[in-house]
JSON list of C-alpha atoms in Angstrom, two decimals:
[
{"chain": "A", "resi": 1, "resn": "SER", "atom": "CA", "xyz": [0.11, -0.04, -0.07]},
{"chain": "A", "resi": 2, "resn": "CYS", "atom": "CA", "xyz": [1.47, 3.25, -1.09]},
{"chain": "A", "resi": 3, "resn": "VAL", "atom": "CA", "xyz": [0.24, 6.68, -1.62]},
{"chain": "A", "resi": 4, "resn": "PHE", "atom": "CA", "xyz": [2.37, 9.57, -2.96]},
{"chain": "A", "resi": 5, "resn": "GLU", "atom": "CA", "xyz": [2.47, 13.16, -4.55]},
{"chain": "A", "resi": 6, "resn": "GLY", "atom": "CA", "xyz": [4.40, 14.94, -7.43]},
{"chain": "A", "resi": 7, "resn": "LEU", "atom": "CA", "xyz": [5.63, 18.34, -7.13]},
{"chain": "A", "resi": 8, "resn": "ARG", "atom": "CA", "xyz": [7.34, 21.04, -9.29]},
{"chain": "A", "resi": 9, "resn": "VAL", "atom": "CA", "xyz": [10.14, 23.09, -8.41]},
{"chain": "A", "resi": 10, "resn": "TYR", "atom": "CA", "xyz": [10.56, 26.35, -10.28]},
{"chain": "A", "resi": 11, "resn": "ASP", "atom": "CA", "xyz": [13.78, 28.51, -9.92]},
{"chain": "A", "resi": 12, "resn": "GLY", "atom": "CA", "xyz": [14.18, 27.00, -6.68]},
{"chain": "A", "resi": 13, "resn": "GLU", "atom": "CA", "xyz": [10.60, 27.37, -5.40]},
{"chain": "A", "resi": 14, "resn": "ILE", "atom": "CA", "xyz": [8.24, 24.83, -4.76]},
{"chain": "A", "resi": 15, "resn": "PHE", "atom": "CA", "xyz": [4.76, 25.09, -6.46]},
{"chain": "A", "resi": 16, "resn": "LYS", "atom": "CA", "xyz": [1.76, 24.74, -4.46]},
{"chain": "A", "resi": 17, "resn": "LEU", "atom": "CA", "xyz": [3.63, 22.66, -1.52]},
{"chain": "A", "resi": 18, "resn": "GLU", "atom": "CA", "xyz": [0.89, 23.16, 0.91]},
{"chain": "A", "resi": 19, "resn": "GLU", "atom": "CA", "xyz": [-2.01, 21.84, -1.40]},
{"chain": "A", "resi": 20, "resn": "HIS", "atom": "CA", "xyz": [0.03, 18.78, -2.51]},
{"chain": "A", "resi": 21, "resn": "THR", "atom": "CA", "xyz": [0.97, 17.76, 1.48]},
{"chain": "A", "resi": 22, "resn": "GLU", "atom": "CA", "xyz": [-2.75, 18.51, 2.18]},
{"chain": "A", "resi": 23, "resn": "ARG", "atom": "CA", "xyz": [-3.84, 15.86, -0.41]},
{"chain": "A", "resi": 24, "resn": "LEU", "atom": "CA", "xyz": [-1.16, 13.31, 0.56]},
{"chain": "A", "resi": 25, "resn": "PHE", "atom": "CA", "xyz": [-2.63, 13.37, 3.82]},
{"chain": "A", "resi": 26, "resn": "HIS", "atom": "CA", "xyz": [-6.00, 12.95, 2.30]},
{"chain": "A", "resi": 27, "resn": "SER", "atom": "CA", "xyz": [-4.80, 10.07, 0.27]},
{"chain": "A", "resi": 28, "resn": "ALA", "atom": "CA", "xyz": [-3.29, 8.42, 3.54]},
{"chain": "A", "resi": 29, "resn": "LYS", "atom": "CA", "xyz": [-6.40, 8.80, 5.59]},
{"chain": "A", "resi": 30, "resn": "ARG", "atom": "CA", "xyz": [-8.68, 7.29, 2.76]},
{"chain": "A", "resi": 31, "resn": "MET", "atom": "CA", "xyz": [-6.12, 4.26, 2.52]},
{"chain": "A", "resi": 32, "resn": "ASP", "atom": "CA", "xyz": [-6.42, 3.86, 6.46]},
{"chain": "A", "resi": 33, "resn": "ILE", "atom": "CA", "xyz": [-2.65, 4.96, 6.68]},
{"chain": "A", "resi": 34, "resn": "LYS", "atom": "CA", "xyz": [-1.71, 7.27, 9.66]},
{"chain": "A", "resi": 35, "resn": "ILE", "atom": "CA", "xyz": [1.37, 9.43, 8.77]},
{"chain": "A", "resi": 36, "resn": "PRO", "atom": "CA", "xyz": [3.72, 9.56, 11.55]},
{"chain": "A", "resi": 37, "resn": "TYR", "atom": "CA", "xyz": [4.53, 13.32, 11.02]},
{"chain": "A", "resi": 38, "resn": "SER", "atom": "CA", "xyz": [2.48, 16.57, 10.69]},
{"chain": "A", "resi": 39, "resn": "GLU", "atom": "CA", "xyz": [1.82, 18.39, 7.59]},
{"chain": "A", "resi": 40, "resn": "ASP", "atom": "CA", "xyz": [4.21, 20.99, 8.86]},
{"chain": "A", "resi": 41, "resn": "GLU", "atom": "CA", "xyz": [6.93, 18.48, 9.23]},
{"chain": "A", "resi": 42, "resn": "ILE", "atom": "CA", "xyz": [6.46, 17.16, 5.73]},
{"chain": "A", "resi": 43, "resn": "ASN", "atom": "CA", "xyz": [6.62, 20.74, 4.45]},
{"chain": "A", "resi": 44, "resn": "LYS", "atom": "CA", "xyz": [9.58, 21.46, 6.31]},
{"chain": "A", "resi": 45, "resn": "ALA", "atom": "CA", "xyz": [11.38, 18.24, 5.32]},
{"chain": "A", "resi": 46, "resn": "THR", "atom": "CA", "xyz": [10.40, 19.01, 1.77]},
{"chain": "A", "resi": 47, "resn": "LYS", "atom": "CA", "xyz": [12.01, 22.55, 1.50]},
{"chain": "A", "resi": 48, "resn": "LYS", "atom": "CA", "xyz": [15.02, 21.06, 3.34]},
{"chain": "A", "resi": 49, "resn": "ILE", "atom": "CA", "xyz": [15.82, 18.23, 0.77]},
{"chain": "A", "resi": 50, "resn": "VAL", "atom": "CA", "xyz": [15.28, 20.84, -2.12]},
{"chain": "A", "resi": 51, "resn": "SER", "atom": "CA", "xyz": [17.75, 23.05, -0.32]},
{"chain": "A", "resi": 52, "resn": "VAL", "atom": "CA", "xyz": [20.26, 20.54, 0.42]},
{"chain": "A", "resi": 53, "resn": "GLN", "atom": "CA", "xyz": [20.40, 19.02, -2.90]},
{"chain": "A", "resi": 54, "resn": "ASN", "atom": "CA", "xyz": [20.03, 22.59, -4.69]},
{"chain": "A", "resi": 55, "resn": "VAL", "atom": "CA", "xyz": [17.17, 21.67, -6.91]},
{"chain": "A", "resi": 56, "resn": "GLN", "atom": "CA", "xyz": [16.53, 24.66, -8.92]},
{"chain": "A", "resi": 57, "resn": "ASN", "atom": "CA", "xyz": [13.87, 23.18, -11.74]},
{"chain": "A", "resi": 58, "resn": "GLY", "atom": "CA", "xyz": [13.05, 19.88, -10.85]},
{"chain": "A", "resi": 59, "resn": "TYR", "atom": "CA", "xyz": [10.34, 17.36, -9.23]},
{"chain": "A", "resi": 60, "resn": "ILE", "atom": "CA", "xyz": [9.61, 16.09, -5.85]},
{"chain": "A", "resi": 61, "resn": "ARG", "atom": "CA", "xyz": [8.33, 12.79, -5.13]},
{"chain": "A", "resi": 62, "resn": "PRO", "atom": "CA", "xyz": [6.87, 12.11, -1.32]},
{"chain": "A", "resi": 63, "resn": "LEU", "atom": "CA", "xyz": [6.12, 8.53, -0.66]},
{"chain": "A", "resi": 64, "resn": "VAL", "atom": "CA", "xyz": [4.21, 6.88, 2.26]},
{"chain": "A", "resi": 65, "resn": "TRP", "atom": "CA", "xyz": [4.07, 3.02, 2.44]},
{"chain": "A", "resi": 66, "resn": "ARG", "atom": "CA", "xyz": [3.20, 0.18, 4.76]},
{"chain": "A", "resi": 67, "resn": "GLY", "atom": "CA", "xyz": [6.16, -1.84, 5.81]},
{"chain": "A", "resi": 68, "resn": "SER", "atom": "CA", "xyz": [6.34, -5.86, 5.91]},
{"chain": "A", "resi": 69, "resn": "GLU", "atom": "CA", "xyz": [5.37, -6.53, 9.43]},
{"chain": "A", "resi": 70, "resn": "MET", "atom": "CA", "xyz": [2.19, -8.08, 8.35]},
{"chain": "A", "resi": 71, "resn": "MET", "atom": "CA", "xyz": [2.73, -10.23, 5.16]},
{"chain": "A", "resi": 72, "resn": "ALA", "atom": "CA", "xyz": [-1.26, -10.42, 4.67]},
{"chain": "A", "resi": 73, "resn": "VAL", "atom": "CA", "xyz": [-4.35, -8.47, 3.46]},
{"chain": "A", "resi": 74, "resn": "SER", "atom": "CA", "xyz": [-4.51, -7.16, 7.21]},
{"chain": "A", "resi": 75, "resn": "ALA", "atom": "CA", "xyz": [-2.05, -4.54, 7.63]},
{"chain": "A", "resi": 76, "resn": "GLN", "atom": "CA", "xyz": [-3.05, -2.70, 10.94]},
{"chain": "A", "resi": 77, "resn": "LYS", "atom": "CA", "xyz": [0.42, -3.44, 12.65]},
{"chain": "A", "resi": 78, "resn": "THR", "atom": "CA", "xyz": [2.58, -2.59, 9.78]},
{"chain": "A", "resi": 79, "resn": "LYS", "atom": "CA", "xyz": [5.07, 0.35, 10.24]},
{"chain": "A", "resi": 80, "resn": "ILE", "atom": "CA", "xyz": [4.42, 3.53, 8.07]},
{"chain": "A", "resi": 81, "resn": "HIS", "atom": "CA", "xyz": [7.35, 4.65, 6.29]},
{"chain": "A", "resi": 82, "resn": "VAL", "atom": "CA", "xyz": [7.86, 8.09, 4.56]},
{"chain": "A", "resi": 83, "resn": "ALA", "atom": "CA", "xyz": [10.49, 9.12, 2.19]},
{"chain": "A", "resi": 84, "resn": "ILE", "atom": "CA", "xyz": [10.89, 12.55, 0.14]},
{"chain": "A", "resi": 85, "resn": "THR", "atom": "CA", "xyz": [12.96, 12.51, -3.05]},
{"chain": "A", "resi": 86, "resn": "THR", "atom": "CA", "xyz": [13.72, 15.16, -5.56]},
{"chain": "A", "resi": 87, "resn": "TRP", "atom": "CA", "xyz": [15.83, 15.66, -8.51]},
{"chain": "A", "resi": 88, "resn": "GLU", "atom": "CA", "xyz": [16.42, 17.99, -11.68]},
{"chain": "A", "resi": 89, "resn": "TRP", "atom": "CA", "xyz": [13.83, 17.23, -14.04]},
{"chain": "A", "resi": 90, "resn": "GLY", "atom": "CA", "xyz": [12.84, 19.14, -17.37]},
{"chain": "A", "resi": 91, "resn": "THR", "atom": "CA", "xyz": [9.40, 18.76, -19.21]},
{"chain": "A", "resi": 92, "resn": "TYR", "atom": "CA", "xyz": [7.38, 15.50, -18.78]},
{"chain": "A", "resi": 93, "resn": "PHE", "atom": "CA", "xyz": [6.83, 15.30, -22.69]},
{"chain": "A", "resi": 94, "resn": "ASP", "atom": "CA", "xyz": [9.42, 16.05, -25.39]},
{"chain": "A", "resi": 95, "resn": "PRO", "atom": "CA", "xyz": [9.79, 19.88, -25.42]},
{"chain": "A", "resi": 96, "resn": "LYS", "atom": "CA", "xyz": [9.07, 19.94, -29.19]},
{"chain": "A", "resi": 97, "resn": "LEU", "atom": "CA", "xyz": [5.75, 18.50, -28.51]},
{"chain": "A", "resi": 98, "resn": "LYS", "atom": "CA", "xyz": [4.83, 21.03, -26.31]},
{"chain": "A", "resi": 99, "resn": "THR", "atom": "CA", "xyz": [4.65, 23.35, -29.35]},
{"chain": "A", "resi": 100, "resn": "GLN", "atom": "CA", "xyz": [3.51, 20.84, -31.83]},
{"chain": "A", "resi": 101, "resn": "GLY", "atom": "CA", "xyz": [0.91, 18.85, -29.74]},
{"chain": "A", "resi": 102, "resn": "ILE", "atom": "CA", "xyz": [1.08, 15.30, -28.58]},
{"chain": "A", "resi": 103, "resn": "LYS", "atom": "CA", "xyz": [-0.84, 12.29, -29.99]},
{"chain": "A", "resi": 104, "resn": "LEU", "atom": "CA", "xyz": [-3.21, 10.16, -27.97]},
{"chain": "A", "resi": 105, "resn": "ASN", "atom": "CA", "xyz": [-4.96, 7.14, -28.54]},
{"chain": "A", "resi": 106, "resn": "ILE", "atom": "CA", "xyz": [-7.91, 5.74, -26.65]},
{"chain": "A", "resi": 107, "resn": "SER", "atom": "CA", "xyz": [-7.18, 3.03, -24.01]},
{"chain": "A", "resi": 108, "resn": "LYS", "atom": "CA", "xyz": [-8.92, -0.14, -23.81]},
{"chain": "A", "resi": 109, "resn": "TRP", "atom": "CA", "xyz": [-8.67, 0.10, -19.95]},
{"chain": "A", "resi": 110, "resn": "ARG", "atom": "CA", "xyz": [-11.28, 2.28, -18.12]},
{"chain": "A", "resi": 111, "resn": "ARG", "atom": "CA", "xyz": [-11.37, 4.42, -14.94]},
{"chain": "A", "resi": 112, "resn": "PRO", "atom": "CA", "xyz": [-13.05, 2.20, -12.30]},
{"chain": "A", "resi": 113, "resn": "ALA", "atom": "CA", "xyz": [-16.59, 3.02, -10.86]},
{"chain": "A", "resi": 114, "resn": "PRO", "atom": "CA", "xyz": [-16.04, 5.16, -7.90]},
{"chain": "A", "resi": 115, "resn": "ASN", "atom": "CA", "xyz": [-17.49, 2.62, -5.64]},
{"chain": "A", "resi": 116, "resn": "THR", "atom": "CA", "xyz": [-15.06, 0.39, -6.47]},
{"chain": "A", "resi": 117, "resn": "ILE", "atom": "CA", "xyz": [-11.53, 2.02, -5.37]},
{"chain": "A", "resi": 118, "resn": "PRO", "atom": "CA", "xyz": [-10.59, 4.92, -3.40]},
{"chain": "A", "resi": 119, "resn": "TRP", "atom": "CA", "xyz": [-10.81, 7.22, -6.73]},
{"chain": "A", "resi": 120, "resn": "ASP", "atom": "CA", "xyz": [-9.88, 10.42, -4.91]},
{"chain": "A", "resi": 121, "resn": "THR", "atom": "CA", "xyz": [-6.47, 9.36, -3.68]},
{"chain": "A", "resi": 122, "resn": "LYS", "atom": "CA", "xyz": [-3.27, 9.30, -5.39]},
{"chain": "A", "resi": 123, "resn": "ALA", "atom": "CA", "xyz": [-2.34, 5.68, -4.39]},
{"chain": "A", "resi": 124, "resn": "SER", "atom": "CA", "xyz": [-0.06, 3.45, -6.49]},
{"chain": "A", "resi": 125, "resn": "GLY", "atom": "CA", "xyz": [-2.46, 0.71, -7.24]},
{"chain": "A", "resi": 126, "resn": "LEU", "atom": "CA", "xyz": [-4.77, 3.12, -9.42]},
{"chain": "A", "resi": 127, "resn": "TYR", "atom": "CA", "xyz": [-1.80, 3.49, -11.70]},
{"chain": "A", "resi": 128, "resn": "MET", "atom": "CA", "xyz": [-1.56, 0.06, -12.80]},
{"chain": "A", "resi": 129, "resn": "ILE", "atom": "CA", "xyz": [-3.91, 0.45, -15.82]},
{"chain": "A", "resi": 130, "resn": "CYS", "atom": "CA", "xyz": [-2.43, 3.87, -16.62]},
{"chain": "A", "resi": 131, "resn": "THR", "atom": "CA", "xyz": [0.99, 2.04, -16.98]},
{"chain": "A", "resi": 132, "resn": "LEU", "atom": "CA", "xyz": [-0.36, -0.40, -19.44]},
{"chain": "A", "resi": 133, "resn": "SER", "atom": "CA", "xyz": [-2.41, 2.28, -21.26]},
{"chain": "A", "resi": 134, "resn": "LYS", "atom": "CA", "xyz": [0.80, 4.46, -21.82]},
{"chain": "A", "resi": 135, "resn": "HIS", "atom": "CA", "xyz": [2.89, 1.32, -22.81]},
{"chain": "A", "resi": 136, "resn": "GLU", "atom": "CA", "xyz": [0.39, 0.42, -25.41]},
{"chain": "A", "resi": 137, "resn": "ALA", "atom": "CA", "xyz": [0.19, 4.07, -26.72]},
{"chain": "A", "resi": 138, "resn": "GLU", "atom": "CA", "xyz": [3.90, 4.33, -27.01]},
{"chain": "A", "resi": 139, "resn": "ARG", "atom": "CA", "xyz": [4.16, 0.93, -28.98]},
{"chain": "A", "resi": 140, "resn": "ASP", "atom": "CA", "xyz": [1.69, 2.15, -31.37]},
{"chain": "A", "resi": 141, "resn": "GLY", "atom": "CA", "xyz": [3.64, 5.62, -31.98]},
{"chain": "A", "resi": 142, "resn": "TYR", "atom": "CA", "xyz": [1.25, 7.77, -29.66]},
{"chain": "A", "resi": 143, "resn": "THR", "atom": "CA", "xyz": [2.67, 9.82, -26.53]},
{"chain": "A", "resi": 144, "resn": "ASP", "atom": "CA", "xyz": [-0.03, 9.09, -24.24]},
{"chain": "A", "resi": 145, "resn": "SER", "atom": "CA", "xyz": [-3.42, 7.38, -23.97]},
{"chain": "A", "resi": 146, "resn": "LEU", "atom": "CA", "xyz": [-6.89, 8.83, -23.25]},
{"chain": "A", "resi": 147, "resn": "MET", "atom": "CA", "xyz": [-8.63, 6.92, -20.72]},
{"chain": "A", "resi": 148, "resn": "LEU", "atom": "CA", "xyz": [-12.68, 6.69, -20.44]},
{"chain": "A", "resi": 149, "resn": "ASP", "atom": "CA", "xyz": [-14.59, 6.27, -17.28]},
{"chain": "A", "resi": 150, "resn": "HIS", "atom": "CA", "xyz": [-16.72, 3.34, -16.12]},
{"chain": "A", "resi": 151, "resn": "GLU", "atom": "CA", "xyz": [-19.80, 4.87, -18.08]},
{"chain": "A", "resi": 152, "resn": "GLY", "atom": "CA", "xyz": [-17.92, 5.22, -21.21]},
{"chain": "A", "resi": 153, "resn": "ASN", "atom": "CA", "xyz": [-17.43, 8.86, -20.99]},
{"chain": "A", "resi": 154, "resn": "ILE", "atom": "CA", "xyz": [-13.99, 10.72, -21.41]},
{"chain": "A", "resi": 155, "resn": "ALA", "atom": "CA", "xyz": [-12.15, 10.58, -17.99]},
{"chain": "A", "resi": 156, "resn": "GLU", "atom": "CA", "xyz": [-8.40, 11.89, -18.65]},
{"chain": "A", "resi": 157, "resn": "ALA", "atom": "CA", "xyz": [-5.10, 10.85, -19.69]},
{"chain": "A", "resi": 158, "resn": "THR", "atom": "CA", "xyz": [-2.89, 8.43, -17.94]},
{"chain": "A", "resi": 159, "resn": "GLY", "atom": "CA", "xyz": [-1.39, 11.13, -15.44]},
{"chain": "A", "resi": 160, "resn": "ALA", "atom": "CA", "xyz": [-3.04, 14.27, -16.55]},
{"chain": "A", "resi": 161, "resn": "ASN", "atom": "CA", "xyz": [-6.35, 16.08, -16.69]},
{"chain": "A", "resi": 162, "resn": "ILE", "atom": "CA", "xyz": [-7.80, 17.01, -20.20]},
{"chain": "A", "resi": 163, "resn": "PHE", "atom": "CA", "xyz": [-9.45, 20.04, -21.48]},
{"chain": "A", "resi": 164, "resn": "PHE", "atom": "CA", "xyz": [-11.18, 20.79, -25.02]},
{"chain": "A", "resi": 165, "resn": "LYS", "atom": "CA", "xyz": [-11.63, 23.86, -26.71]},
{"chain": "A", "resi": 166, "resn": "ASP", "atom": "CA", "xyz": [-14.95, 24.40, -28.90]},
{"chain": "A", "resi": 167, "resn": "LYS", "atom": "CA", "xyz": [-15.60, 26.60, -31.95]},
{"chain": "A", "resi": 168, "resn": "ASN", "atom": "CA", "xyz": [-16.85, 29.49, -29.74]},
{"chain": "A", "resi": 169, "resn": "GLY", "atom": "CA", "xyz": [-13.88, 29.77, -27.67]},
{"chain": "A", "resi": 170, "resn": "GLU", "atom": "CA", "xyz": [-15.27, 27.89, -24.71]},
{"chain": "A", "resi": 171, "resn": "LEU", "atom": "CA", "xyz": [-13.44, 25.31, -22.88]},
{"chain": "A", "resi": 172, "resn": "HIS", "atom": "CA", "xyz": [-15.09, 21.86, -21.68]},
{"chain": "A", "resi": 173, "resn": "THR", "atom": "CA", "xyz": [-13.42, 19.59, -18.95]},
{"chain": "A", "resi": 174, "resn": "PRO", "atom": "CA", "xyz": [-14.83, 16.22, -17.37]},
{"chain": "A", "resi": 175, "resn": "ILE", "atom": "CA", "xyz": [-16.41, 16.37, -13.94]},
{"chain": "A", "resi": 176, "resn": "PRO", "atom": "CA", "xyz": [-13.77, 14.47, -11.80]},
{"chain": "A", "resi": 177, "resn": "ASP", "atom": "CA", "xyz": [-16.22, 12.07, -10.24]},
{"chain": "A", "resi": 178, "resn": "SER", "atom": "CA", "xyz": [-14.30, 8.95, -10.80]},
{"chain": "A", "resi": 179, "resn": "PHE", "atom": "CA", "xyz": [-10.59, 10.45, -11.20]},
{"chain": "A", "resi": 180, "resn": "LEU", "atom": "CA", "xyz": [-8.58, 13.12, -9.33]},
{"chain": "A", "resi": 181, "resn": "ASP", "atom": "CA", "xyz": [-9.34, 16.89, -9.53]},
{"chain": "A", "resi": 182, "resn": "GLY", "atom": "CA", "xyz": [-5.69, 17.77, -10.32]},
{"chain": "A", "resi": 183, "resn": "ILE", "atom": "CA", "xyz": [-4.28, 20.85, -8.49]},
{"chain": "A", "resi": 184, "resn": "THR", "atom": "CA", "xyz": [-2.91, 22.00, -11.81]},
{"chain": "A", "resi": 185, "resn": "ARG", "atom": "CA", "xyz": [-6.56, 21.28, -13.50]},
{"chain": "A", "resi": 186, "resn": "ARG", "atom": "CA", "xyz": [-8.06, 23.76, -10.65]},
{"chain": "A", "resi": 187, "resn": "THR", "atom": "CA", "xyz": [-5.07, 26.18, -11.53]},
{"chain": "A", "resi": 188, "resn": "VAL", "atom": "CA", "xyz": [-5.66, 26.45, -15.05]},
{"chain": "A", "resi": 189, "resn": "ILE", "atom": "CA", "xyz": [-9.42, 26.60, -14.35]},
{"chain": "A", "resi": 190, "resn": "GLU", "atom": "CA", "xyz": [-8.74, 29.85, -12.45]},
{"chain": "A", "resi": 191, "resn": "ILE", "atom": "CA", "xyz": [-6.58, 31.30, -15.05]},
{"chain": "A", "resi": 192, "resn": "ALA", "atom": "CA", "xyz": [-9.13, 30.67, -17.74]},
{"chain": "A", "resi": 193, "resn": "LYS", "atom": "CA", "xyz": [-11.85, 32.28, -15.79]},
{"chain": "A", "resi": 194, "resn": "SER", "atom": "CA", "xyz": [-9.59, 35.33, -15.04]},
{"chain": "A", "resi": 195, "resn": "LYS", "atom": "CA", "xyz": [-9.44, 35.68, -18.80]},
{"chain": "A", "resi": 196, "resn": "ASN", "atom": "CA", "xyz": [-13.17, 35.55, -19.00]},
{"chain": "A", "resi": 197, "resn": "ILE", "atom": "CA", "xyz": [-12.88, 32.27, -20.89]},
{"chain": "A", "resi": 198, "resn": "LYS", "atom": "CA", "xyz": [-16.02, 30.14, -19.96]},
{"chain": "A", "resi": 199, "resn": "VAL", "atom": "CA", "xyz": [-15.23, 26.60, -18.40]},
{"chain": "A", "resi": 200, "resn": "ASN", "atom": "CA", "xyz": [-17.92, 23.94, -18.70]},
{"chain": "A", "resi": 201, "resn": "GLU", "atom": "CA", "xyz": [-17.20, 21.24, -16.39]},
{"chain": "A", "resi": 202, "resn": "ARG", "atom": "CA", "xyz": [-19.49, 18.09, -17.50]},
{"chain": "A", "resi": 203, "resn": "LYS", "atom": "CA", "xyz": [-19.72, 14.71, -18.82]},
{"chain": "A", "resi": 204, "resn": "ILE", "atom": "CA", "xyz": [-18.32, 14.59, -22.18]},
{"chain": "A", "resi": 205, "resn": "SER", "atom": "CA", "xyz": [-18.74, 11.58, -24.77]},
{"chain": "A", "resi": 206, "resn": "PRO", "atom": "CA", "xyz": [-16.37, 10.23, -27.24]},
{"chain": "A", "resi": 207, "resn": "LYS", "atom": "CA", "xyz": [-18.82, 10.95, -29.88]},
{"chain": "A", "resi": 208, "resn": "GLU", "atom": "CA", "xyz": [-18.19, 14.77, -29.17]},
{"chain": "A", "resi": 209, "resn": "LEU", "atom": "CA", "xyz": [-14.39, 14.46, -30.07]},
{"chain": "A", "resi": 210, "resn": "SER", "atom": "CA", "xyz": [-14.88, 15.67, -33.51]},
{"chain": "A", "resi": 211, "resn": "ASN", "atom": "CA", "xyz": [-16.77, 18.83, -32.47]},
{"chain": "A", "resi": 212, "resn": "PHE", "atom": "CA", "xyz": [-13.85, 20.38, -30.87]},
{"chain": "A", "resi": 213, "resn": "VAL", "atom": "CA", "xyz": [-11.03, 22.38, -32.27]},
{"chain": "A", "resi": 214, "resn": "GLY", "atom": "CA", "xyz": [-8.33, 22.33, -29.70]},
{"chain": "A", "resi": 215, "resn": "CYS", "atom": "CA", "xyz": [-7.38, 20.12, -26.84]},
{"chain": "A", "resi": 216, "resn": "PHE", "atom": "CA", "xyz": [-4.59, 19.96, -24.03]},
{"chain": "A", "resi": 217, "resn": "LEU", "atom": "CA", "xyz": [-3.61, 18.15, -20.80]},
{"chain": "A", "resi": 218, "resn": "THR", "atom": "CA", "xyz": [-2.65, 19.52, -17.42]},
{"chain": "A", "resi": 219, "resn": "GLY", "atom": "CA", "xyz": [-0.89, 18.07, -14.71]},
{"chain": "A", "resi": 220, "resn": "THR", "atom": "CA", "xyz": [2.07, 18.62, -12.37]},
{"chain": "A", "resi": 221, "resn": "ALA", "atom": "CA", "xyz": [4.39, 16.79, -14.69]},
{"chain": "A", "resi": 222, "resn": "ALA", "atom": "CA", "xyz": [2.48, 17.58, -17.81]},
{"chain": "A", "resi": 223, "resn": "GLU", "atom": "CA", "xyz": [1.97, 21.18, -16.84]},
{"chain": "A", "resi": 224, "resn": "VAL", "atom": "CA", "xyz": [0.06, 22.73, -19.78]},
{"chain": "A", "resi": 225, "resn": "THR", "atom": "CA", "xyz": [0.43, 20.37, -22.80]},
{"chain": "A", "resi": 226, "resn": "PRO", "atom": "CA", "xyz": [-1.19, 20.77, -26.09]},
{"chain": "A", "resi": 227, "resn": "VAL", "atom": "CA", "xyz": [-2.69, 17.66, -28.03]},
{"chain": "A", "resi": 228, "resn": "SER", "atom": "CA", "xyz": [-2.49, 17.44, -31.89]},
{"chain": "A", "resi": 229, "resn": "CYS", "atom": "CA", "xyz": [-4.71, 14.49, -32.16]},
{"chain": "A", "resi": 230, "resn": "ILE", "atom": "CA", "xyz": [-6.70, 11.89, -30.26]},
{"chain": "A", "resi": 231, "resn": "SER", "atom": "CA", "xyz": [-6.96, 8.64, -32.56]},
{"chain": "A", "resi": 232, "resn": "ASP", "atom": "CA", "xyz": [-8.02, 10.15, -35.80]},
{"chain": "A", "resi": 233, "resn": "HIS", "atom": "CA", "xyz": [-9.40, 13.44, -34.52]},
{"chain": "A", "resi": 234, "resn": "GLN", "atom": "CA", "xyz": [-7.24, 16.39, -35.35]},
{"chain": "A", "resi": 235, "resn": "TYR", "atom": "CA", "xyz": [-6.71, 19.47, -33.08]},
{"chain": "A", "resi": 236, "resn": "LYS", "atom": "CA", "xyz": [-4.94, 22.87, -33.43]},
{"chain": "A", "resi": 237, "resn": "VAL", "atom": "CA", "xyz": [-2.50, 24.17, -31.10]},
{"chain": "A", "resi": 238, "resn": "CYS", "atom": "CA", "xyz": [-4.03, 27.66, -30.82]},
{"chain": "A", "resi": 239, "resn": "ASP", "atom": "CA", "xyz": [-3.23, 30.68, -29.40]},
{"chain": "A", "resi": 240, "resn": "MET", "atom": "CA", "xyz": [-5.47, 30.19, -26.44]},
{"chain": "A", "resi": 241, "resn": "ILE", "atom": "CA", "xyz": [-3.81, 27.08, -25.26]},
{"chain": "A", "resi": 242, "resn": "ILE", "atom": "CA", "xyz": [-0.32, 28.86, -25.71]},
{"chain": "A", "resi": 243, "resn": "ASN", "atom": "CA", "xyz": [-1.47, 31.79, -23.61]},
{"chain": "A", "resi": 244, "resn": "LEU", "atom": "CA", "xyz": [-3.06, 29.56, -20.95]},
{"chain": "A", "resi": 245, "resn": "ASN", "atom": "CA", "xyz": [0.24, 27.68, -20.82]},
{"chain": "A", "resi": 246, "resn": "GLU", "atom": "CA", "xyz": [2.42, 31.11, -20.65]},
{"chain": "A", "resi": 247, "resn": "SER", "atom": "CA", "xyz": [0.15, 32.35, -17.83]},
{"chain": "A", "resi": 248, "resn": "TYR", "atom": "CA", "xyz": [0.77, 29.06, -15.88]},
{"chain": "A", "resi": 249, "resn": "GLN", "atom": "CA", "xyz": [4.41, 29.34, -16.37]},
{"chain": "A", "resi": 250, "resn": "THR", "atom": "CA", "xyz": [4.42, 32.81, -14.80]},
{"chain": "A", "resi": 251, "resn": "LEU", "atom": "CA", "xyz": [2.52, 31.95, -11.52]}
]
């Protein structure tokens, strides 16, 4: 059993540290894991490791996992371990693809129904089908994979939320009711609304893919990454997406 987070470091500063730590503790609580430190202690330790390793532009991965004291399904007596790692790291996708847009296929795996898993956690087990989906996508010449939810609606990519732009300049993004409501997702929605861009959070059917003219992913690792195609549906890397990315980078 493991829960974790992913944070970015920009010019030596940690982006939204408190929000990520708060979500780490939420994930742990949902997984019946009691972290043996306070949120303040985790925040201080995170800042210290970034400082000690002098990470200027990189990534942080806090991990919380159960030990091996009980080798069974029951795990009440296991010791809880915590580690925080960080390293210099550039863009998640090839920098060229950040301007050209990445290509997605549509995964055969679906996000599970919300009553079958603790879907609102960042737990390691939830990423098994993401890894399988991404491996298949890369074997077939794609960069990533679009995953549908248990009802067959559009959910997210393997590690990032997704947005679409329609012909009227409005944005559409799936309701996060069976997958994570990403911190970057919420940040981009705030940026868009500050620019008077209407954001529609709703159920989106795959049949609507041909109705949109633009598409992009959001996530701590992905940041704001344009999508050039999903399967055989083509999209433009438009000025709105470029502008949203530029605004995000200046936060």
